[in-house]
mmCIF file of N, CA, C and O in Angstrom:
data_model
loop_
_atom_site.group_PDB
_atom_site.id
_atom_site.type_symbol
_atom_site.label_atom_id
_atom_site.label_comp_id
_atom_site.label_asym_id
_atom_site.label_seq_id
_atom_site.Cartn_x
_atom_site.Cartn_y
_atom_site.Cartn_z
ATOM 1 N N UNK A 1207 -14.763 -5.687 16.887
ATOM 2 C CA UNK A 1207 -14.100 -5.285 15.644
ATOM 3 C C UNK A 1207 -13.602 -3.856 15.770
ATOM 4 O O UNK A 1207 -14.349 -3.032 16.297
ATOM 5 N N UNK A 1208 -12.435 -3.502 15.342
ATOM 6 C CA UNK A 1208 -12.041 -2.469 15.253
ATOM 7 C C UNK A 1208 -13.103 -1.472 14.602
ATOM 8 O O UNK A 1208 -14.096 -1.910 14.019
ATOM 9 N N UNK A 1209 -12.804 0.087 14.753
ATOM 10 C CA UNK A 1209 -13.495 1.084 14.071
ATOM 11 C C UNK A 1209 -12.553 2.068 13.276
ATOM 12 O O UNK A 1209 -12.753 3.251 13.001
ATOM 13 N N UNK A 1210 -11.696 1.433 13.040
ATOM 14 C CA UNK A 1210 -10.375 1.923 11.867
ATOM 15 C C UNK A 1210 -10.939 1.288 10.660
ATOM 16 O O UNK A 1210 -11.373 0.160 10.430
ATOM 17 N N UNK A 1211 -10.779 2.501 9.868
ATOM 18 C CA UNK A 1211 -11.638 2.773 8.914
ATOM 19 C C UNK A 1211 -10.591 1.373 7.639
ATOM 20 O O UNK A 1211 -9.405 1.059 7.737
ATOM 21 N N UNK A 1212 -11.577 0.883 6.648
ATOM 22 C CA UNK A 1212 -10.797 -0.293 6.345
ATOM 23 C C UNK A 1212 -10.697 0.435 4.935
ATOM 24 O O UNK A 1212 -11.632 0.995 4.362
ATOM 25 N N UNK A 1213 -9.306 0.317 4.455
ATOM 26 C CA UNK A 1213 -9.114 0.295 2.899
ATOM 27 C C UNK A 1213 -8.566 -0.637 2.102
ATOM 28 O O UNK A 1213 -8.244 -1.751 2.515
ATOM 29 N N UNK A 1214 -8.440 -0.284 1.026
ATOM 30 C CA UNK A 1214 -8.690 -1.876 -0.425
ATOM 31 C C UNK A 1214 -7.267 -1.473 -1.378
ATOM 32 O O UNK A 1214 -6.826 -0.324 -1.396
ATOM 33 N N UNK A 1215 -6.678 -2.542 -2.107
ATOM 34 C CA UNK A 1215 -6.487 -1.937 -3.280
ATOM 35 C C UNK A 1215 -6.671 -1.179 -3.723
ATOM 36 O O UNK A 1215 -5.789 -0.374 -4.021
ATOM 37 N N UNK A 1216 -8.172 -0.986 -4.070
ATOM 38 C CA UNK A 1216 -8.370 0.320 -4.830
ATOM 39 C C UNK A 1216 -8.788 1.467 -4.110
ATOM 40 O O UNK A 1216 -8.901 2.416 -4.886
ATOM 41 N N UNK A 1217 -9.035 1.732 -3.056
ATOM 42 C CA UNK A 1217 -9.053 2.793 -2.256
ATOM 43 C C UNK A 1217 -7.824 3.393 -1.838
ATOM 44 O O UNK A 1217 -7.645 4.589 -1.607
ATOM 45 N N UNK A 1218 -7.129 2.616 -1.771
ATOM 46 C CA UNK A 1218 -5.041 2.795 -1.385
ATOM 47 C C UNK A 1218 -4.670 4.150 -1.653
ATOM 48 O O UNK A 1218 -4.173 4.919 -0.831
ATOM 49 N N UNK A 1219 -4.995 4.453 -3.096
ATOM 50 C CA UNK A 1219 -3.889 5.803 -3.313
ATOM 51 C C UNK A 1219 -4.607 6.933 -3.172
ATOM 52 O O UNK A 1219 -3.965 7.983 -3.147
ATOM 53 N N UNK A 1220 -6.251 6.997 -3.032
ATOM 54 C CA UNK A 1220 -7.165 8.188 -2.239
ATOM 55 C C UNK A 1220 -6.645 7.911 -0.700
ATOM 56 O O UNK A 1220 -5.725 8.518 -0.151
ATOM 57 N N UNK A 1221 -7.238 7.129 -0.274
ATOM 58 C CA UNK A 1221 -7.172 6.775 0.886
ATOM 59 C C UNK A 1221 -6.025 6.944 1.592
ATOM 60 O O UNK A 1221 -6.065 6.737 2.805
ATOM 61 N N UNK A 1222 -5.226 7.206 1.185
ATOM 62 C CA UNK A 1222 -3.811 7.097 2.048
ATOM 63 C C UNK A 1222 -2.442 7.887 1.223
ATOM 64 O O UNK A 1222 -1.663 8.669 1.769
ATOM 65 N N UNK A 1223 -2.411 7.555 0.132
ATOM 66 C CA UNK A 1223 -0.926 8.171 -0.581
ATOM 67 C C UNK A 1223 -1.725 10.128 -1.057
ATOM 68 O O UNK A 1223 -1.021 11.076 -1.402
ATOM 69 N N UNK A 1224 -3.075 10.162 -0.925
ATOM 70 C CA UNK A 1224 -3.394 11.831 -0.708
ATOM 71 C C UNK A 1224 -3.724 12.324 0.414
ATOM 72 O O UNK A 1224 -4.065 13.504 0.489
ATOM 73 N N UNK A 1225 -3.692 11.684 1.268
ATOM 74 C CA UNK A 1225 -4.111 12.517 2.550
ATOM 75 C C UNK A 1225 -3.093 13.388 3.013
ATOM 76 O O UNK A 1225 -1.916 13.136 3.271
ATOM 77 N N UNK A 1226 -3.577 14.200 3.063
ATOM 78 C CA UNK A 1226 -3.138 15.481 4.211
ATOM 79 C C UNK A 1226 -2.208 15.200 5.213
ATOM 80 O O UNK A 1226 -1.079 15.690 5.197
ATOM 81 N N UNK A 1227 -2.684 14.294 6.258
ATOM 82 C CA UNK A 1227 -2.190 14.414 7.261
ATOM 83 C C UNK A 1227 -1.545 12.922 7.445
ATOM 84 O O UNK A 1227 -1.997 11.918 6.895
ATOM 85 N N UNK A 1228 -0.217 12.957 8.461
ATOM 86 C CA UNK A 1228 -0.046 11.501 8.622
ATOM 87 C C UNK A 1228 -0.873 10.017 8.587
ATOM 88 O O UNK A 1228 -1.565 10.019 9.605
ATOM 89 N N UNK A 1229 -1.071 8.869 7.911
ATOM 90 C CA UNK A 1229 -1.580 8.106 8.276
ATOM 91 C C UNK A 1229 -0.887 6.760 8.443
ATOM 92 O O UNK A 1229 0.100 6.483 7.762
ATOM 93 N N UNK A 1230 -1.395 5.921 9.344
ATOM 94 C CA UNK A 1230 -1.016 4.707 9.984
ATOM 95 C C UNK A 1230 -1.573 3.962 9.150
ATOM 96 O O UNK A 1230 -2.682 4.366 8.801
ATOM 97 N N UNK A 1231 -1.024 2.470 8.424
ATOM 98 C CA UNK A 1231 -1.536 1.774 7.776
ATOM 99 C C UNK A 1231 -1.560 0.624 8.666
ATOM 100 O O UNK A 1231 -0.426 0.289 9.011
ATOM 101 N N UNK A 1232 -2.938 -0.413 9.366
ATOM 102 C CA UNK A 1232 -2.080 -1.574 9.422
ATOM 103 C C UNK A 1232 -2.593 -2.496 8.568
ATOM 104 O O UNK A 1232 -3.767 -2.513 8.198
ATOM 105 N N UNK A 1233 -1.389 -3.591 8.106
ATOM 106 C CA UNK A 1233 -1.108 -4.422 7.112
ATOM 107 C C UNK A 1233 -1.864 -5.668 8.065
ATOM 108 O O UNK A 1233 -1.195 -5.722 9.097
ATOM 109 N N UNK A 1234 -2.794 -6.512 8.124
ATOM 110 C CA UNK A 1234 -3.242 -7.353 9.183
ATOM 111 C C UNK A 1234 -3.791 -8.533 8.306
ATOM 112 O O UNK A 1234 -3.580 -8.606 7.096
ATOM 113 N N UNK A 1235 -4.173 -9.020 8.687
ATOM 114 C CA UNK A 1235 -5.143 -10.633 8.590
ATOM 115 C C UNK A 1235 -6.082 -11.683 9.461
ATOM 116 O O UNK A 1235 -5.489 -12.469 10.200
ATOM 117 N N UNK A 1236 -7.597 -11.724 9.395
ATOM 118 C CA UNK A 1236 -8.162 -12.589 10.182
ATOM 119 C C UNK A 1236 -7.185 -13.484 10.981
ATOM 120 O O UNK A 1236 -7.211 -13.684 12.195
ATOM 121 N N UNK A 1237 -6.371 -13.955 10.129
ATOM 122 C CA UNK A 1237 -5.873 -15.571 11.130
ATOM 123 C C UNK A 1237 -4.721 -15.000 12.249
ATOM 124 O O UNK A 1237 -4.118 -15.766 13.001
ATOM 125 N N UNK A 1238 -4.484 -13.277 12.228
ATOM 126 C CA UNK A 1238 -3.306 -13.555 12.441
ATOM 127 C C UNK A 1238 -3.304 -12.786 14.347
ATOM 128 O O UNK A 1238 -3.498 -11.609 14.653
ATOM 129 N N UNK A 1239 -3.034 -13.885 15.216
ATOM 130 C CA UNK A 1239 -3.458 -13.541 16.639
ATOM 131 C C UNK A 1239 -2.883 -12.042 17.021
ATOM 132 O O UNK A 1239 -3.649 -11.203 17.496
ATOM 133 N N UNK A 1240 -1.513 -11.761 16.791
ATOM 134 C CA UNK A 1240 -0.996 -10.308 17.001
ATOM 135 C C UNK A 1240 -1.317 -9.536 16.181
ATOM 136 O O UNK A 1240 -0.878 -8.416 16.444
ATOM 137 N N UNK A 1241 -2.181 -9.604 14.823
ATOM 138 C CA UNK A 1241 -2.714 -8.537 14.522
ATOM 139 C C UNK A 1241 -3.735 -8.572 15.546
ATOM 140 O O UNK A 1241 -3.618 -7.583 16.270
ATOM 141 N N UNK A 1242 -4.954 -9.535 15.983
ATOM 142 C CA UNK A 1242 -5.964 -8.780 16.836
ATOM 143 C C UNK A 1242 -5.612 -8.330 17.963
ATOM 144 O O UNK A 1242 -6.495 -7.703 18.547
ATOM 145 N N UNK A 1243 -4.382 -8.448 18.616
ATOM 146 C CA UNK A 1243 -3.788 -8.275 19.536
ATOM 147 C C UNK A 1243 -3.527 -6.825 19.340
ATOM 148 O O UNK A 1243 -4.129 -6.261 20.254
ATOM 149 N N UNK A 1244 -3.064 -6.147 18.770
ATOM 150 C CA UNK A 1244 -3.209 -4.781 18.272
ATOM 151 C C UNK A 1244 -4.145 -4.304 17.534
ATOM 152 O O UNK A 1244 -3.874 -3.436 16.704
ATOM 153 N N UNK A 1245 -4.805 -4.548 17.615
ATOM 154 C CA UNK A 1245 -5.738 -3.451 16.968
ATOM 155 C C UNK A 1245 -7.233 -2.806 17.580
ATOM 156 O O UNK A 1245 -8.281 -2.436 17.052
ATOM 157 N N UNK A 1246 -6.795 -2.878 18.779
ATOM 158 C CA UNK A 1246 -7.028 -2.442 20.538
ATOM 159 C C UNK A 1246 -6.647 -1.015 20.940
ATOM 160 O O UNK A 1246 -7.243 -0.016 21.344
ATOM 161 N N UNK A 1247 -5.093 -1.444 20.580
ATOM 162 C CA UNK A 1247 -4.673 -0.163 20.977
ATOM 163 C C UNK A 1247 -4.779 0.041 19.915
ATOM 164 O O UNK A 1247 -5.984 0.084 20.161
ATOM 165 N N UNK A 1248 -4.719 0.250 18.764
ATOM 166 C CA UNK A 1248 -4.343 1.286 17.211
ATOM 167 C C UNK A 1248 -6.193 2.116 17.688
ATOM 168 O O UNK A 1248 -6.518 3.269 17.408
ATOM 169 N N UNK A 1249 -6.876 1.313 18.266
ATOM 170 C CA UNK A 1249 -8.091 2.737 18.353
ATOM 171 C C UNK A 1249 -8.244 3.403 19.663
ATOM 172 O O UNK A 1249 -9.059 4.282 19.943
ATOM 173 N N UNK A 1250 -7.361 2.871 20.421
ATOM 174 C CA UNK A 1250 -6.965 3.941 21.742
ATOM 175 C C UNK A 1250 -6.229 5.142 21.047
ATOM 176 O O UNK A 1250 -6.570 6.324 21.044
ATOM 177 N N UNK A 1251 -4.993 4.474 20.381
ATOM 178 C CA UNK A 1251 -3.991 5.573 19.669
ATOM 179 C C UNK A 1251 -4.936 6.528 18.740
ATOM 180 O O UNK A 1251 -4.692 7.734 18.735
ATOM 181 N N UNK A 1252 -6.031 6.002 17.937
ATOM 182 C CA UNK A 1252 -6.737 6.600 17.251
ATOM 183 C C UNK A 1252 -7.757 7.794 17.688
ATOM 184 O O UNK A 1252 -7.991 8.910 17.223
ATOM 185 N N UNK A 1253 -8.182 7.162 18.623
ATOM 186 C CA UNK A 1253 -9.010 7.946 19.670
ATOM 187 C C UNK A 1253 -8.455 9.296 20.261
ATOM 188 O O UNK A 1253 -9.053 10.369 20.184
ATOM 189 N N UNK A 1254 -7.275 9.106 20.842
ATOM 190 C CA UNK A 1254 -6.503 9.788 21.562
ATOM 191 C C UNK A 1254 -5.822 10.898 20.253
ATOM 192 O O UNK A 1254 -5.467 12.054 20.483
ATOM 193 N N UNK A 1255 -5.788 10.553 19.551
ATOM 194 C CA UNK A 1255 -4.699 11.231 18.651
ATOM 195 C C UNK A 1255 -5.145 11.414 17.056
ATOM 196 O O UNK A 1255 -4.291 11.529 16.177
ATOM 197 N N UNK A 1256 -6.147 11.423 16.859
ATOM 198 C CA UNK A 1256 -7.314 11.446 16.012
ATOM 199 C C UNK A 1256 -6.720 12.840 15.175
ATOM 200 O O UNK A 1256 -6.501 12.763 13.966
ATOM 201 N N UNK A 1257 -6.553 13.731 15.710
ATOM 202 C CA UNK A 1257 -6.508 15.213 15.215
ATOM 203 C C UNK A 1257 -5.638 14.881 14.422
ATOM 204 O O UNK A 1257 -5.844 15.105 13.229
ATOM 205 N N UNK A 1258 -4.307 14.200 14.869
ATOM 206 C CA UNK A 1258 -2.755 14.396 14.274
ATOM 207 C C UNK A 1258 -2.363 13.047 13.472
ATOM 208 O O UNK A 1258 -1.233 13.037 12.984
ATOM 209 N N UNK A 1259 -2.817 12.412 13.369
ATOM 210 C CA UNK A 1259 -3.347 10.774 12.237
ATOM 211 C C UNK A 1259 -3.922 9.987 12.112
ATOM 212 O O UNK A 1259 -4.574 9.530 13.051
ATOM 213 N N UNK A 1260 -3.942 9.552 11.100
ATOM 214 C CA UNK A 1260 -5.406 8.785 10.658
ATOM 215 C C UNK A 1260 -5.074 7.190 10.850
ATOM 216 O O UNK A 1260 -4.044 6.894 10.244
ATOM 217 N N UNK A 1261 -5.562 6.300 11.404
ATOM 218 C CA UNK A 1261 -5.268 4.840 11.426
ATOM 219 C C UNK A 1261 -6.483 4.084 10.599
ATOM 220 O O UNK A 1261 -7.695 4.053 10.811
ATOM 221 N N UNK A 1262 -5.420 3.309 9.262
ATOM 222 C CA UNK A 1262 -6.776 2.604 8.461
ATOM 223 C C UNK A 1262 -6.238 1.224 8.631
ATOM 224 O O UNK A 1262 -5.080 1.113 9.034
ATOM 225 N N UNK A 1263 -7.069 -0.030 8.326
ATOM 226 C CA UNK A 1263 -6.234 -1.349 8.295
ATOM 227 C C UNK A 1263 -6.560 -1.753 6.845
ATOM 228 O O UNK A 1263 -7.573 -1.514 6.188
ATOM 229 N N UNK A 1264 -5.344 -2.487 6.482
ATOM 230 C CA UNK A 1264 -5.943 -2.997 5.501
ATOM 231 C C UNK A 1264 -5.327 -4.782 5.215
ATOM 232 O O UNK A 1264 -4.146 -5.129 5.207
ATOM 233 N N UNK A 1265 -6.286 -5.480 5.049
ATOM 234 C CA UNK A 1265 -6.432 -6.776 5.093
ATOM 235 C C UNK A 1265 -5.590 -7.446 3.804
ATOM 236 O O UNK A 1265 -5.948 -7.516 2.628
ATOM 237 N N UNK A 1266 -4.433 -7.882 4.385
ATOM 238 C CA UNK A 1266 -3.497 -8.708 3.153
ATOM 239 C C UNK A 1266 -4.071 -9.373 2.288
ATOM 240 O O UNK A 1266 -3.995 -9.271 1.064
ATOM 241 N N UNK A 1267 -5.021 -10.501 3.300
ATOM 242 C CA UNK A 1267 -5.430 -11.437 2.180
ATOM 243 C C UNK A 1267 -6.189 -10.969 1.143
ATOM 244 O O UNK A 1267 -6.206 -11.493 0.029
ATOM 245 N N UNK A 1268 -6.920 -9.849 1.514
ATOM 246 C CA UNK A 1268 -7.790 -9.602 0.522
ATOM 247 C C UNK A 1268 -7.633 -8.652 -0.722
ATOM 248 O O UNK A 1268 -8.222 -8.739 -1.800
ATOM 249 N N UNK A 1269 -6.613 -7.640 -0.282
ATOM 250 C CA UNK A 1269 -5.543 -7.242 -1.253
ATOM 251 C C UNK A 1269 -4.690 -7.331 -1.304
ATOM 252 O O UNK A 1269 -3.956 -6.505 -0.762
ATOM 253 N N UNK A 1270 -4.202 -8.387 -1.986
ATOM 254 C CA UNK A 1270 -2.928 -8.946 -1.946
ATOM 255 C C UNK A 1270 -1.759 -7.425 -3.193
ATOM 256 O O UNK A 1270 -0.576 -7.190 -2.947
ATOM 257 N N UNK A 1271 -2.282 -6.954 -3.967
ATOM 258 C CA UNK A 1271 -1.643 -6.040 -4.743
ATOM 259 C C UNK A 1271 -1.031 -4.807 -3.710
ATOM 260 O O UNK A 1271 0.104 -4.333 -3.755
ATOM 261 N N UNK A 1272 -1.805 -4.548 -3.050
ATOM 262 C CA UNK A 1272 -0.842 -3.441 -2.153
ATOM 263 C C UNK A 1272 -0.392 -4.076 -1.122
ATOM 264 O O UNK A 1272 0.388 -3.385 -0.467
ATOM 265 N N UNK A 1273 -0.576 -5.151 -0.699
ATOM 266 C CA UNK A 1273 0.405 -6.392 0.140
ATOM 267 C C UNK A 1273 1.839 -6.283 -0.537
ATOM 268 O O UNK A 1273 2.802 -5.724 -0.011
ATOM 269 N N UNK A 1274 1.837 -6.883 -1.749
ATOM 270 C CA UNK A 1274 2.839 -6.813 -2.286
ATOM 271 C C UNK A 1274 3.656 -5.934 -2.906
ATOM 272 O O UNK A 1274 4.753 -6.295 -3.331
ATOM 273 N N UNK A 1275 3.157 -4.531 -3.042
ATOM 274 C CA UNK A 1275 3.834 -2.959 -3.620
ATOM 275 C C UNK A 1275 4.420 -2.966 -2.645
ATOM 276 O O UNK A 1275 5.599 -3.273 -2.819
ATOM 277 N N UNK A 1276 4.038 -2.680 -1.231
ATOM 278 C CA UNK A 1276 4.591 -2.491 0.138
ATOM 279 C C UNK A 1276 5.626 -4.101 0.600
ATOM 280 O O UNK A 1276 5.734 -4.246 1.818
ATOM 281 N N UNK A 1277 6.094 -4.844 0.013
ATOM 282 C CA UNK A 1277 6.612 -6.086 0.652
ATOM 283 C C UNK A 1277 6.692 -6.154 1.878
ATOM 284 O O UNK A 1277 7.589 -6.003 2.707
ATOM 285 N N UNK A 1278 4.947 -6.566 1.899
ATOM 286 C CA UNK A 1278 4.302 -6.882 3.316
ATOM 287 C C UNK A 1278 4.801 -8.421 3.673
ATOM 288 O O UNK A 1278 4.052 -9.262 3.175
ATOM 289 N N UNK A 1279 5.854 -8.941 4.394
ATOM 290 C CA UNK A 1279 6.028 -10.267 4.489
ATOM 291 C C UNK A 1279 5.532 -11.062 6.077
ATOM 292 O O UNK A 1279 5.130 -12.184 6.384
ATOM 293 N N UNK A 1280 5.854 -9.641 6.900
ATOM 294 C CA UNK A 1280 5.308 -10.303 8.040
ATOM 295 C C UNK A 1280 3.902 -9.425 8.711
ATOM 296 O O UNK A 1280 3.770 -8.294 8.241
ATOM 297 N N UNK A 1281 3.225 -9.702 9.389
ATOM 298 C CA UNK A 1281 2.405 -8.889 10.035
ATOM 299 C C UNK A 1281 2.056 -9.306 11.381
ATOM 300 O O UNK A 1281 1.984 -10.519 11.578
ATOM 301 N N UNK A 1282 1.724 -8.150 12.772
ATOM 302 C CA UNK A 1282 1.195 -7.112 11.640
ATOM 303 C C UNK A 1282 2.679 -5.904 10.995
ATOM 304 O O UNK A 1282 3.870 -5.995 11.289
ATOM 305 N N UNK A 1283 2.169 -5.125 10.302
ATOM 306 C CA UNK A 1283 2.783 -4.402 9.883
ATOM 307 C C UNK A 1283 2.454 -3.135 9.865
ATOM 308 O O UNK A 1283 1.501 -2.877 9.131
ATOM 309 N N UNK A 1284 3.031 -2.066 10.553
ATOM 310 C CA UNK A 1284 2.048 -1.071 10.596
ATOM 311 C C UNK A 1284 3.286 -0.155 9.866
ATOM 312 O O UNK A 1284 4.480 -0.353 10.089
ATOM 313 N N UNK A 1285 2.647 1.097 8.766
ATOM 314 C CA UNK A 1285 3.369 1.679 7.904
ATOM 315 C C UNK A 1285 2.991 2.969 8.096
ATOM 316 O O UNK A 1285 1.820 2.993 7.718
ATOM 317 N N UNK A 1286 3.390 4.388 8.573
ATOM 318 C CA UNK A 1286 2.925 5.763 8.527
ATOM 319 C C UNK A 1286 3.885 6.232 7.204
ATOM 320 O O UNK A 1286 5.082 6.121 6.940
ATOM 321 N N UNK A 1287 2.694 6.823 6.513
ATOM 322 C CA UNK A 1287 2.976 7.595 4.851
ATOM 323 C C UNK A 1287 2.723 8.982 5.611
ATOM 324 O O UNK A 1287 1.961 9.038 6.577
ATOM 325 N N UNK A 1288 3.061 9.533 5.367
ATOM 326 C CA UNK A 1288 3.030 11.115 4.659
ATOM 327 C C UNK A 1288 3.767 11.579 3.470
ATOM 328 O O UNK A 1288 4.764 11.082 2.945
ATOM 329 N N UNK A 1289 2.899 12.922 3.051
ATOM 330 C CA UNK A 1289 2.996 13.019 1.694
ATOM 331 C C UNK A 1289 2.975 11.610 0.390
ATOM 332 O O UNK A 1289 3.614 11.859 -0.633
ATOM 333 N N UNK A 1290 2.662 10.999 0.424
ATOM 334 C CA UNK A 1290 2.794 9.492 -0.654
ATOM 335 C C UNK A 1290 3.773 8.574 -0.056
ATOM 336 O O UNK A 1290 3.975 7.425 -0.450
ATOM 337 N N UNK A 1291 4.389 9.178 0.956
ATOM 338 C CA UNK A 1291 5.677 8.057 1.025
ATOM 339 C C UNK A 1291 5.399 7.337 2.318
ATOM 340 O O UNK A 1291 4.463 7.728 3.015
ATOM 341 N N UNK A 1292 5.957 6.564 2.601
ATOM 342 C CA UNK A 1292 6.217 5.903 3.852
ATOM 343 C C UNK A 1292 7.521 6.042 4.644
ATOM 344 O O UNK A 1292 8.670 5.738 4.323
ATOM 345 N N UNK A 1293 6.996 6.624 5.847
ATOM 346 C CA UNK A 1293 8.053 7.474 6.301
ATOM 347 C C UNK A 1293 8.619 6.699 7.793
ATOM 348 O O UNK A 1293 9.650 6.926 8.426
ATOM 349 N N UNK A 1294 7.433 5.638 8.084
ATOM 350 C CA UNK A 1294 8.183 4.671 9.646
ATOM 351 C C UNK A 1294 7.332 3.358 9.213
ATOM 352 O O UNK A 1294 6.210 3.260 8.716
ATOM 353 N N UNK A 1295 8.218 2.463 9.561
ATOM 354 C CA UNK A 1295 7.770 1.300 9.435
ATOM 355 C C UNK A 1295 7.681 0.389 11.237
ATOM 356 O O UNK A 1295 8.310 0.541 12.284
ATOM 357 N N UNK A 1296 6.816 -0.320 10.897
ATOM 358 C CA UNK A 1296 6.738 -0.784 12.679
ATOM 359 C C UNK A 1296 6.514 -2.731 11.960
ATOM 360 O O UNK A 1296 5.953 -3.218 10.979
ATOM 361 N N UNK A 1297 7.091 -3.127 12.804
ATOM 362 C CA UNK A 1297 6.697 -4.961 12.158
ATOM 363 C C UNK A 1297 6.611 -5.506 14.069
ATOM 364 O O UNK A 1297 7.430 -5.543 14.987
ATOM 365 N N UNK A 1298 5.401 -5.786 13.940
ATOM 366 C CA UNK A 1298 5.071 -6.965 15.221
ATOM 367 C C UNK A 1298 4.384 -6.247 16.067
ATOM 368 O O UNK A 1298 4.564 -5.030 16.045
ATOM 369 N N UNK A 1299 3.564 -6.743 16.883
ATOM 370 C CA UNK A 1299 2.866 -6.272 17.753
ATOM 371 C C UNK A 1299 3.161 -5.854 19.266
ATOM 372 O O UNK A 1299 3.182 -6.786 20.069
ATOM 373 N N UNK A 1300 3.330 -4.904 19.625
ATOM 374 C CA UNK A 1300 3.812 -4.242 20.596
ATOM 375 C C UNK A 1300 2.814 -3.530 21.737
ATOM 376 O O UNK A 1300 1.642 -3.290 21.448
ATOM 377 N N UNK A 1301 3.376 -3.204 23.084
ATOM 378 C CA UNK A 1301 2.099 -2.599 23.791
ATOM 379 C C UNK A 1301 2.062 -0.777 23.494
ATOM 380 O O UNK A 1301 3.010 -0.080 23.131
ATOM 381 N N UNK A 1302 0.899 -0.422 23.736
ATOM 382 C CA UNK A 1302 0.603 0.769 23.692
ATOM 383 C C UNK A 1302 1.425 1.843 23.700
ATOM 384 O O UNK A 1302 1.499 2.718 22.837
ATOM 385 N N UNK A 1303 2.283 1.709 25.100
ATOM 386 C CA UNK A 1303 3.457 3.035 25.546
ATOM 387 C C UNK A 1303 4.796 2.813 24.122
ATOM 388 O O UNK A 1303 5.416 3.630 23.442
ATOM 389 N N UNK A 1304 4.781 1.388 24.169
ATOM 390 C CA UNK A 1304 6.124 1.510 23.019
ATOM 391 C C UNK A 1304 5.252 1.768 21.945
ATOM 392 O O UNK A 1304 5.444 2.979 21.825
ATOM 393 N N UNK A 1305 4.455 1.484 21.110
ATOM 394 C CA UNK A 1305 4.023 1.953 19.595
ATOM 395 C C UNK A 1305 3.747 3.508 20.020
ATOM 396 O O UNK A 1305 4.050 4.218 19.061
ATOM 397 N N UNK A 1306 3.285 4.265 21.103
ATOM 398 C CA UNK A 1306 3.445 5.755 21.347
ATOM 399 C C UNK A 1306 4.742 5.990 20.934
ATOM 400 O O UNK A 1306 4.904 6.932 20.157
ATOM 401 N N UNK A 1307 5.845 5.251 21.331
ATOM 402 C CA UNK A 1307 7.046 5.803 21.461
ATOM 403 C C UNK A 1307 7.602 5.997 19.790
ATOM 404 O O UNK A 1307 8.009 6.959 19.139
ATOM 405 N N UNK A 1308 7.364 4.462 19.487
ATOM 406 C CA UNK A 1308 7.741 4.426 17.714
ATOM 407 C C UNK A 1308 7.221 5.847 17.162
ATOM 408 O O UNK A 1308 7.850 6.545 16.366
ATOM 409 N N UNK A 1309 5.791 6.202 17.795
ATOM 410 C CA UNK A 1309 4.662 6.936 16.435
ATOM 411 C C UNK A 1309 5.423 8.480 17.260
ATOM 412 O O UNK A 1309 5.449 9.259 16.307
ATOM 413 N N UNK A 1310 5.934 9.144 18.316
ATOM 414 C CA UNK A 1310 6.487 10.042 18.795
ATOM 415 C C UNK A 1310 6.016 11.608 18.450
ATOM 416 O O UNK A 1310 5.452 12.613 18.884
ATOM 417 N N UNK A 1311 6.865 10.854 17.053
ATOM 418 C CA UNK A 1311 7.522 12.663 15.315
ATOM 419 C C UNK A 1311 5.868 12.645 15.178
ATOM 420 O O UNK A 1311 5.680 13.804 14.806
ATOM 421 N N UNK A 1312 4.625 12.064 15.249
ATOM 422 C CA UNK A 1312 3.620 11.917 14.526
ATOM 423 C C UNK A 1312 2.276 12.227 15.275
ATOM 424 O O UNK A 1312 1.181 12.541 14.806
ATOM 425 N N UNK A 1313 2.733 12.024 16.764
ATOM 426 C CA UNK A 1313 1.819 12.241 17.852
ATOM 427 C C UNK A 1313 2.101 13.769 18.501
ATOM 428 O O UNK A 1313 1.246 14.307 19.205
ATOM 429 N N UNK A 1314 3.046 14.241 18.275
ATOM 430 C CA UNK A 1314 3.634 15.600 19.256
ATOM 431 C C UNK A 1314 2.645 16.762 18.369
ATOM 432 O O UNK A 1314 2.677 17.955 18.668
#
């Protein structure tokens, strides 16, 4: 199991739309094979890059309300907010060097 810290509905707008510093959302689901397929590397990336953003997951099925604020349709879905907003969007599961490449502005 991953060690990305998990948030809820109701943890959402502490958890993520106030933080400080960049954070990685991923949008995931038990059933769904390329979310576990990533979320391998999201704690290499996490590990590695810990100082400069935060990676949380958060489980569609189970909050479906910030599933749907965010029109989460496919996953996984990975979303970096800063300041409240969402500032890169990533859809599908990719290897390590390219999601480095997507996350770039966020890792430097």
């Amino acid at each position: 199991m991953s060690n990305a810290k998990a948030v809820t509905d109701a943890s959402f707008d502490a958890d993520v739309l106030q933080s400080d510093k960049p954070i990685l959302v991923d949008f995931w689901a038990e059933w769904c094979g390329p979310c576990r397929a990533v979320g391998p590397i999201l704690d290499q990336i996490a590990d590695e890059h810990g100082d400069k953003i935060d990676i949380v997951k958060l489980n569609v099925d189970e909050n479906p309300q910030i599933a749907a604020k965010y029109m989460i349709t496919s996953i996984p879905a990975l979303k970096v907010y800063k300041g409240g907003e969402v500032v890169k969007t990533i859809i599908g599961a990719k290897p390590k060097a390219a999601l480095e490449k997507d996350l770039a502005d966020f890792l430097a």
